[in-house]
Short mmCIF file of C-alpha atoms and ligand atoms in Angstrom, two decimals:
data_model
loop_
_atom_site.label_atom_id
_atom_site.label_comp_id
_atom_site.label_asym_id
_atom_site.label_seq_id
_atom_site.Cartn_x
_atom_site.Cartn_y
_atom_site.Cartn_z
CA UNK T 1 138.13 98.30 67.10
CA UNK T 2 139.03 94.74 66.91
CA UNK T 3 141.56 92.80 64.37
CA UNK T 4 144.27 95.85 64.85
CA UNK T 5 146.56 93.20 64.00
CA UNK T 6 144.95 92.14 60.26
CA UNK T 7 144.32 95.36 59.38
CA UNK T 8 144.97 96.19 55.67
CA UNK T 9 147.79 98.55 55.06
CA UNK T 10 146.00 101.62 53.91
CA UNK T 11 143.91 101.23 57.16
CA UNK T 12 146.69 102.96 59.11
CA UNK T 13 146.42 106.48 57.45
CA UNK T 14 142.87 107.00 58.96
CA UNK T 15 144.08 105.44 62.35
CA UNK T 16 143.37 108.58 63.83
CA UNK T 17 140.61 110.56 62.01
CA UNK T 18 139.96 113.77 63.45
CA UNK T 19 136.48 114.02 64.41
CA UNK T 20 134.81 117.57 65.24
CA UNK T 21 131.85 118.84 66.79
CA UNK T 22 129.58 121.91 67.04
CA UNK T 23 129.30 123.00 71.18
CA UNK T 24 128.69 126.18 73.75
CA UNK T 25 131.86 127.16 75.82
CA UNK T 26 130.48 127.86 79.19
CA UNK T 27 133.75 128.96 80.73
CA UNK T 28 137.58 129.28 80.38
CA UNK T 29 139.49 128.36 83.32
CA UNK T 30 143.45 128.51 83.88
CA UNK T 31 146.01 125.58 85.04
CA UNK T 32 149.00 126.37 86.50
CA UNK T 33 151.76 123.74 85.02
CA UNK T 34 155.32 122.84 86.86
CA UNK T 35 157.22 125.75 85.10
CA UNK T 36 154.67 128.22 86.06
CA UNK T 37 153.22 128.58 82.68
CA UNK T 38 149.25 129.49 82.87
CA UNK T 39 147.15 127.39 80.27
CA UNK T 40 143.67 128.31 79.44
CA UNK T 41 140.99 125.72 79.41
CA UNK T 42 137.65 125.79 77.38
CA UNK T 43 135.03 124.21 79.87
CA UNK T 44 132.76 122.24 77.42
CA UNK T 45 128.96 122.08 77.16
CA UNK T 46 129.52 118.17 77.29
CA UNK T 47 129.80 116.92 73.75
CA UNK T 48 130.17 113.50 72.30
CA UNK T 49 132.78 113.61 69.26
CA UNK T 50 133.77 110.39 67.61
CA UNK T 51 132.33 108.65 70.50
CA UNK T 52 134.12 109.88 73.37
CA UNK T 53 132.04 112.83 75.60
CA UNK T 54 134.61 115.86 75.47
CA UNK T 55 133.97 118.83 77.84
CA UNK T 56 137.61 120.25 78.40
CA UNK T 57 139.41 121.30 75.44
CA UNK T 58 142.59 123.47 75.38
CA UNK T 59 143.05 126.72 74.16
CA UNK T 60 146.93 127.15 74.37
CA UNK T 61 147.72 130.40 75.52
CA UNK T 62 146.29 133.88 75.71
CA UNK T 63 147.25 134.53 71.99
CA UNK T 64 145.15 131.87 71.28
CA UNK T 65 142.19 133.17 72.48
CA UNK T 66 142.77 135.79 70.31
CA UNK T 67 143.34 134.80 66.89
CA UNK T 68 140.22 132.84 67.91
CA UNK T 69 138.45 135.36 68.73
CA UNK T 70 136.55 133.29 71.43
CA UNK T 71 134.17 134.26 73.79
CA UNK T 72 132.56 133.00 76.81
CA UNK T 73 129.21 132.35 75.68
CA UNK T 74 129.98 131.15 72.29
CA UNK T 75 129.50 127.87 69.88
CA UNK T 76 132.59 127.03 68.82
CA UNK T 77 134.06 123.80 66.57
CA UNK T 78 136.20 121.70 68.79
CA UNK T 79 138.34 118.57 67.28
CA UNK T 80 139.27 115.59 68.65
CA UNK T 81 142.37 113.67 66.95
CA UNK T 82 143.47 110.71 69.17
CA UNK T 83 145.00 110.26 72.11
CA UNK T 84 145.84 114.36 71.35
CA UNK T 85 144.00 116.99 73.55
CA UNK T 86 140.58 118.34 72.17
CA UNK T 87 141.00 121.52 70.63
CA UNK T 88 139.04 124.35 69.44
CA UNK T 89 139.18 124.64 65.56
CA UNK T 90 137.02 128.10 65.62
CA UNK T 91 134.14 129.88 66.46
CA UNK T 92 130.87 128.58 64.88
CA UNK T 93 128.50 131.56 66.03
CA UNK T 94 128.68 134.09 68.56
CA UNK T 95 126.79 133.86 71.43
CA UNK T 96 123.99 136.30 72.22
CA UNK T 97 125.62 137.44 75.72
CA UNK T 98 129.25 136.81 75.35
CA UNK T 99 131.70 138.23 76.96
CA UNK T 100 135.21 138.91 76.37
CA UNK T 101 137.28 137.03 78.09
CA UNK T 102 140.17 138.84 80.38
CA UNK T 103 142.97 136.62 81.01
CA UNK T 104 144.11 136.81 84.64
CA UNK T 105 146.75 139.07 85.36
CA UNK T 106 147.55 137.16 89.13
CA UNK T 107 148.29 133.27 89.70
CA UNK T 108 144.55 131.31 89.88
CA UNK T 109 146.48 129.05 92.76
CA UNK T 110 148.58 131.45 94.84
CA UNK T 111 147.82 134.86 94.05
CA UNK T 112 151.15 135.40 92.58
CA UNK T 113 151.73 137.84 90.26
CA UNK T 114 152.29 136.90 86.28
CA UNK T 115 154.50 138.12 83.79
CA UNK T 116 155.13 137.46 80.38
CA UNK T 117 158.62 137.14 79.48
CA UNK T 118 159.66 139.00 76.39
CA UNK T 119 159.27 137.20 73.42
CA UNK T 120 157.44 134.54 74.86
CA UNK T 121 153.95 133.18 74.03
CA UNK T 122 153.13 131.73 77.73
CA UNK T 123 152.10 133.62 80.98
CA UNK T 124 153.82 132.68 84.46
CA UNK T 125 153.28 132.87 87.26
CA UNK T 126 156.67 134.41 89.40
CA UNK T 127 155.92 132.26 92.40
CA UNK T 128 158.07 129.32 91.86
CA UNK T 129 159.22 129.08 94.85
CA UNK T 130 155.55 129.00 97.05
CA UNK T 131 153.44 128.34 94.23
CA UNK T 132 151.50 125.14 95.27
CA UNK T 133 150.61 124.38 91.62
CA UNK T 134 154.18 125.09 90.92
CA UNK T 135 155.26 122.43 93.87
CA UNK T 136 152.94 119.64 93.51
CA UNK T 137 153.53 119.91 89.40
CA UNK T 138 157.44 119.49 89.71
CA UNK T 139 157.01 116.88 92.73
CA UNK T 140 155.01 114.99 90.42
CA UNK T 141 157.28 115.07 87.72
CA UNK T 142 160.19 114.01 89.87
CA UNK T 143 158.45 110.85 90.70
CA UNK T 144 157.10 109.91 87.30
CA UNK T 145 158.23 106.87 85.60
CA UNK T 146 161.14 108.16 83.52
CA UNK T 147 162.39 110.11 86.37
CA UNK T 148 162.91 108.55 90.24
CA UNK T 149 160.10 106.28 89.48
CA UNK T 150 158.43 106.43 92.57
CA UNK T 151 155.34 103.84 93.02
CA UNK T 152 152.61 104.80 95.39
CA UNK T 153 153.82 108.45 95.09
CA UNK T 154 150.84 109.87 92.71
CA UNK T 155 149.22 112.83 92.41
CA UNK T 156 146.63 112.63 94.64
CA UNK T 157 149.45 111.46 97.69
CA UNK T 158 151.54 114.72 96.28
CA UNK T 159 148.47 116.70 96.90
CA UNK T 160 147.94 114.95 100.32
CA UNK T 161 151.34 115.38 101.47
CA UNK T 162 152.20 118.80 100.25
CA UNK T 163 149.14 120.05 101.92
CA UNK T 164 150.24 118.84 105.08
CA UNK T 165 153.17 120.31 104.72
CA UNK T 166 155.04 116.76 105.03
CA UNK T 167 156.63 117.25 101.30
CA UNK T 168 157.62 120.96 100.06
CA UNK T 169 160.54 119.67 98.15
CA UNK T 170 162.04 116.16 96.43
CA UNK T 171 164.69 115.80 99.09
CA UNK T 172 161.49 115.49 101.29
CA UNK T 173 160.41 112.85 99.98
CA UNK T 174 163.59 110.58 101.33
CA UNK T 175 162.82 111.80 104.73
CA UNK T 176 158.95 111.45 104.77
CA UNK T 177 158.76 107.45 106.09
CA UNK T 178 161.26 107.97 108.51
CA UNK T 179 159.38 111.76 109.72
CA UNK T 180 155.81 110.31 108.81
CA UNK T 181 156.07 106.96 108.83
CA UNK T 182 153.64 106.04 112.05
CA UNK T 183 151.11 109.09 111.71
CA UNK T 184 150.56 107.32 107.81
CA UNK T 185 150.31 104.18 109.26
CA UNK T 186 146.91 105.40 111.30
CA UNK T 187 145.81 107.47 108.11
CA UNK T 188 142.59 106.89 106.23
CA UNK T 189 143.87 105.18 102.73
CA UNK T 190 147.17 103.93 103.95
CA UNK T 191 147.58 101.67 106.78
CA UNK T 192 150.90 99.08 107.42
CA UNK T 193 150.84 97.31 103.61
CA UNK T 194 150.81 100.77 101.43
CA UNK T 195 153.60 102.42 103.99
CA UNK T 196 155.25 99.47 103.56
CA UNK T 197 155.34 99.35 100.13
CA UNK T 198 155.52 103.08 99.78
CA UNK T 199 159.04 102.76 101.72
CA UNK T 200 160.58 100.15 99.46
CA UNK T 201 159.56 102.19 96.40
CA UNK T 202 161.54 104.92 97.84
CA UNK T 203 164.38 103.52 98.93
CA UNK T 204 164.60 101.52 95.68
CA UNK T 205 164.85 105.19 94.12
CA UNK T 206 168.12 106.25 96.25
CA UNK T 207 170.06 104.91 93.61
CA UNK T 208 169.36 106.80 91.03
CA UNK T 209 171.01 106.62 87.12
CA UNK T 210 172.68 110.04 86.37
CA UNK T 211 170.60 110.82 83.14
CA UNK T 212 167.36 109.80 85.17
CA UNK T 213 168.21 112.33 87.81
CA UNK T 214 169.24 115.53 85.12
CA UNK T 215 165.64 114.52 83.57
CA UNK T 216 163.68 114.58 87.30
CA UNK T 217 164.90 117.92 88.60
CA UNK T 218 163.35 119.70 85.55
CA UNK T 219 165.59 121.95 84.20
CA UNK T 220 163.39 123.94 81.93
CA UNK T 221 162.93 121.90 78.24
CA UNK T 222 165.54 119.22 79.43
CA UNK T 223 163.90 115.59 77.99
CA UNK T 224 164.82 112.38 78.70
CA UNK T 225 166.44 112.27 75.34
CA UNK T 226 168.60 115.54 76.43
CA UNK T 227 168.93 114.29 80.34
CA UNK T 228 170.41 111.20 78.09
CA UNK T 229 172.90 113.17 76.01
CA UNK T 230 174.08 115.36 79.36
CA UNK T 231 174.80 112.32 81.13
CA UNK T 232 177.34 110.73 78.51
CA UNK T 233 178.76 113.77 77.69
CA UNK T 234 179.53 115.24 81.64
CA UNK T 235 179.43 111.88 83.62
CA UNK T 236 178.79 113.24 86.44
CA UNK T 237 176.26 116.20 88.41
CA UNK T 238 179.20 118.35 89.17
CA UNK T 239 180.38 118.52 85.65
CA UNK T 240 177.29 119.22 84.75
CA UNK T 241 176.71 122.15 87.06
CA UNK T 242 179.98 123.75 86.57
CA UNK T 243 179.96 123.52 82.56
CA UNK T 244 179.71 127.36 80.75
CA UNK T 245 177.53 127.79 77.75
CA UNK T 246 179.90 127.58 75.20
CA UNK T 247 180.68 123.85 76.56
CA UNK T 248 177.08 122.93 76.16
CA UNK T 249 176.74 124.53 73.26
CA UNK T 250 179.34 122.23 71.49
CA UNK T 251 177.20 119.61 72.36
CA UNK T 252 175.00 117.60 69.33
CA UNK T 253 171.35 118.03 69.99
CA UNK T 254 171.76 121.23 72.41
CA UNK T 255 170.89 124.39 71.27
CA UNK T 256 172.11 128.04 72.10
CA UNK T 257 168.63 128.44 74.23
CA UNK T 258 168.97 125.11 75.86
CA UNK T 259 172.46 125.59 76.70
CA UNK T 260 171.59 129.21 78.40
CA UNK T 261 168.38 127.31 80.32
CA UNK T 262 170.89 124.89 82.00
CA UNK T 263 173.09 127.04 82.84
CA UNK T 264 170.63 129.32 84.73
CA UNK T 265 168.88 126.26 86.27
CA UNK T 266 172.70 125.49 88.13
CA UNK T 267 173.13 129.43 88.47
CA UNK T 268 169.88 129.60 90.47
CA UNK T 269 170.36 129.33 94.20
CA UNK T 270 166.90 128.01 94.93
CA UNK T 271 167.55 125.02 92.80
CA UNK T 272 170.76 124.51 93.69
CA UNK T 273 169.57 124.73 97.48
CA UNK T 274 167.14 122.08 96.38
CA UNK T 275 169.66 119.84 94.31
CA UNK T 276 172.00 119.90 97.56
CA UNK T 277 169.40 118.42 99.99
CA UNK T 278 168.46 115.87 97.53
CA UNK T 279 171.64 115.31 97.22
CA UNK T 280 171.93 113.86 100.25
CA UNK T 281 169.75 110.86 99.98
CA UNK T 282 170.74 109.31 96.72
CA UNK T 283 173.41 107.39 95.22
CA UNK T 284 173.61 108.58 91.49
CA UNK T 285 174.98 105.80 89.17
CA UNK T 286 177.06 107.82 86.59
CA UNK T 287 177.68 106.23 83.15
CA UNK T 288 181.14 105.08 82.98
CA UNK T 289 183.33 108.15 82.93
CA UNK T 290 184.16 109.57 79.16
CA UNK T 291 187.16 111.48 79.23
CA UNK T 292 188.35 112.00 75.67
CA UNK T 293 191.18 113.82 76.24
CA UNK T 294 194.07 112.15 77.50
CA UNK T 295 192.19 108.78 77.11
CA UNK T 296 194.88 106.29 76.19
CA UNK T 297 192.34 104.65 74.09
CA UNK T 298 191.56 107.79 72.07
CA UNK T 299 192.33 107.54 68.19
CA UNK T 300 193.25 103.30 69.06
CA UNK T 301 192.19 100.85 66.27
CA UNK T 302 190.37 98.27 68.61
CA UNK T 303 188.85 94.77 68.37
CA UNK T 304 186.22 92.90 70.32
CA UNK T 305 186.24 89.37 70.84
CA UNK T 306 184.84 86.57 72.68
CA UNK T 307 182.25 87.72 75.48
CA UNK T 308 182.61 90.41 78.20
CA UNK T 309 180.86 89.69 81.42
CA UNK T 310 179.76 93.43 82.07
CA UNK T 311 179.07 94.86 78.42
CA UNK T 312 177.44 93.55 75.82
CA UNK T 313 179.31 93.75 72.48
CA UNK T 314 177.40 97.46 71.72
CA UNK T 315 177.32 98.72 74.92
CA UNK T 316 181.59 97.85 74.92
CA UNK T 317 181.39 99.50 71.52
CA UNK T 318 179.76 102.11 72.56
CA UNK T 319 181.82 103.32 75.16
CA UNK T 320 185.13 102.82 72.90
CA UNK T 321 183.67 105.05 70.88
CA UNK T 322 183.03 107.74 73.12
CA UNK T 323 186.16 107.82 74.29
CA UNK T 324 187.71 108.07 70.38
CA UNK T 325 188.43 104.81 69.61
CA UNK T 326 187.81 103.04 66.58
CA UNK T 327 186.22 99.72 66.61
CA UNK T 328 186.61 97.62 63.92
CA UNK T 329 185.69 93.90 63.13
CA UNK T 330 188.69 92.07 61.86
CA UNK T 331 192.14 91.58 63.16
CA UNK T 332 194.54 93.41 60.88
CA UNK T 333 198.58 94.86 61.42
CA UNK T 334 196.61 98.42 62.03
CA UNK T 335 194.92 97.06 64.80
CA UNK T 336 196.34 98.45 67.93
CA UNK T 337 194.43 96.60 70.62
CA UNK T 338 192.27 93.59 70.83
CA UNK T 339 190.20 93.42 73.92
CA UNK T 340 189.41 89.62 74.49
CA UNK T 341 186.42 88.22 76.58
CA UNK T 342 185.57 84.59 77.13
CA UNK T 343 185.37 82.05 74.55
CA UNK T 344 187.60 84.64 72.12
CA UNK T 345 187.81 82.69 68.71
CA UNK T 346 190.27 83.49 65.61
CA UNK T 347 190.67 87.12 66.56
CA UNK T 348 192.39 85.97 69.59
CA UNK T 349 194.86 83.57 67.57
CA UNK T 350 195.75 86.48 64.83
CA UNK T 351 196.09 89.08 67.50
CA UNK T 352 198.95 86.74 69.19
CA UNK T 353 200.53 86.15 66.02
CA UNK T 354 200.21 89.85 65.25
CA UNK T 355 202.07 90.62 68.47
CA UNK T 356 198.89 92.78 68.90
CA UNK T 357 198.60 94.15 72.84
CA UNK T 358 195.17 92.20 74.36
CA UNK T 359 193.57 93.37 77.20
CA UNK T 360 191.50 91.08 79.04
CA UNK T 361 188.01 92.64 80.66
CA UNK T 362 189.83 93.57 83.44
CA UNK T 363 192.47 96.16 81.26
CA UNK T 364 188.96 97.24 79.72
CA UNK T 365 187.87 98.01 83.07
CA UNK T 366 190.94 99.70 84.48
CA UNK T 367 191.32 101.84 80.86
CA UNK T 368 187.57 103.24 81.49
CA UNK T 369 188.12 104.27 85.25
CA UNK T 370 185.35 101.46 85.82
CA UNK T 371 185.94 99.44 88.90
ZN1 ZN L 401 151.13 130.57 91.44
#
């Protein structure tokens, strides 16, 4: 495994060779993900593939199992590419007693009933609101590292705490030190140090970036690279929660489904119920404000110079941009503003002669609506 770095060329097509092996599924067993969505499991006779024992492979969805024809019982081929989840490839020979295998037709957590929606492949489970595989799943994705970020906040402590009923929803989690605080200080695994720590991690994540927050509460297929694109384009929650379809739709990167997915997210009242709460305990940090219309800087030949002490040159082009301005790299009589920084050079000098407007940071600033 060693010398990654001198490795010849070709080497990097068989980075990743798929490696397979021959093994008896003993069981299939059903998660229950964030969303709801039921995922069946192939428990493994323990198998070593490629060097690594496997004994949990996936098997998708209920469809799945089907085309596969799998049964409980049987040897089936199951491949191992990467860092990628095992999978079974197909069934190598039937077993002598196995049985069909009936996919549950009630939540494996809460008892819930589950329905397939039409014209989708997955199973859910309706529970969303009580469904403790449903809670701790969204909890934890709240607190991940592209979302709030919370250190000392892992699965096992979402387990911990949702069982005890301390944490049923994020805004919870803002209140659980201050609620908790002492009765964590006395428990088995914590003591003063990890509460201590635990409460900087989560005040640290009261101040929250807009797109960070539009990725944690887990509107259904919103990314971080969406959560990204919604935060430019709205600038703020509320615009966000108020925007139709038809606005989203507009949007590069959003699609018709996506669009109708947000909007039911901020239609539902359970969510919103949720949003509110959490509302309460953060300070969101909203990109600076893109109002295209009406922006005084929209359609504007502009030029950067010198340095800015809040933007670096592409994050000052960036926003121009946004708001419809063209940025361009030379001084000319088109040019209709020059925004000068410190240390502005020739640009400067041609702008004056010009009779070109400048704006100093400060008119940059004011222009953007950033204080
Ligand atoms: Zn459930």
């Amino acid at each position: 495994m060693g010398a990654r770095a001198n490795s010849p060329r070709w080497e990097i097509a068989y980075k990743f060779p798929a490696a397979r092996g021959i093994t008896k599924l003993n069981g299939i067993t059903v998660q229950v993900g964030r969303t709801g969505v039921l995922t069946p499991v192939a428990e493994l006779e323990p198998i070593n593939i490629g060097g690594v024992l496997v004994s949990r492979a996936t098997l998708h969805n209920a469809d799945e199992i089907a085309r596969l024809g799998v049964q409980v019982g049987d040897k089936v081929t199951v491949q191992r590419a990467g860092d990628v989840i095992p999978q079974i490839v197909n069934v190598a020979e039937k077993g002598e007693n196995s049985e069909p295998y009936v996919f549950p037709d009630v939540c494996p957590v809460c008892g819930g009933a589950v329905v397939r929606e039409s014209g989708m492949v997955a199973y859910r489970c309706v529970n969303s609101l009580s469904c403790p595989a449903q809670i701790r799943g969204e909890l934890e994705h709240f607190v991940s590292r592209h979302a709030f970020d919370i250190e000392g906040l892992g699965a096992r402590q979402i387990e911990l705490f949702v069982n005890l009923g301390w944490i049923k929803a994020p805004a919870d989690i803002f209140t659980l030190i201050e609620k908790h605080g002492e009765e964590l200080m006395n428990m088995d695994g914590f003591g003063a140090k990890s509460v201590s720590n635990l409460t900087d991690s989560i005040n640290r994540a009261r101040n929250i970036d807009l797109h960070r927050l539009i990725y944690a509460i887990g509107i259904p297929d919103v990314g971080e690279v969406t959560a990204k694109i919604l935060a430019r384009e709205f600038g703020a929650i509320e615009n966000l929660r108020n925007a139709g379809s038809w606005k989203l739709e507009k949007i590069d990167g959003i699609g018709e489904v996506m669009a109708d997915e947000i909007v039911s997210f901020f239609h539902d009242e359970h969510s919103m119920q949720a949003l509110d709460n959490l509302l309460k305990h953060i300070n969101i940090k909203n990109p600076v404000k893109v109002s295209v219309e009406n922006n005084i800087l929209k359609d504007k030949r502009v030029v950067l110079t010198g340095t800015l002490s809040k933007y670096t040159r592409d994050a000052a082009k960036e926003i121009l941009e946004n708001l419809g301005a063209r940025v361009s790299g030379s001084v000319s009589s088109k040019t209709d503003i020059v925004i000068a920084g410190v240390e502005a050079g020739s640009k400067l000098t041609d702008a004056q002669k010009l009779g070109i407007t400048i704006w100093s940071e400060e008119d940059f600033d004011n222009a953007i609506g950033e204080r």
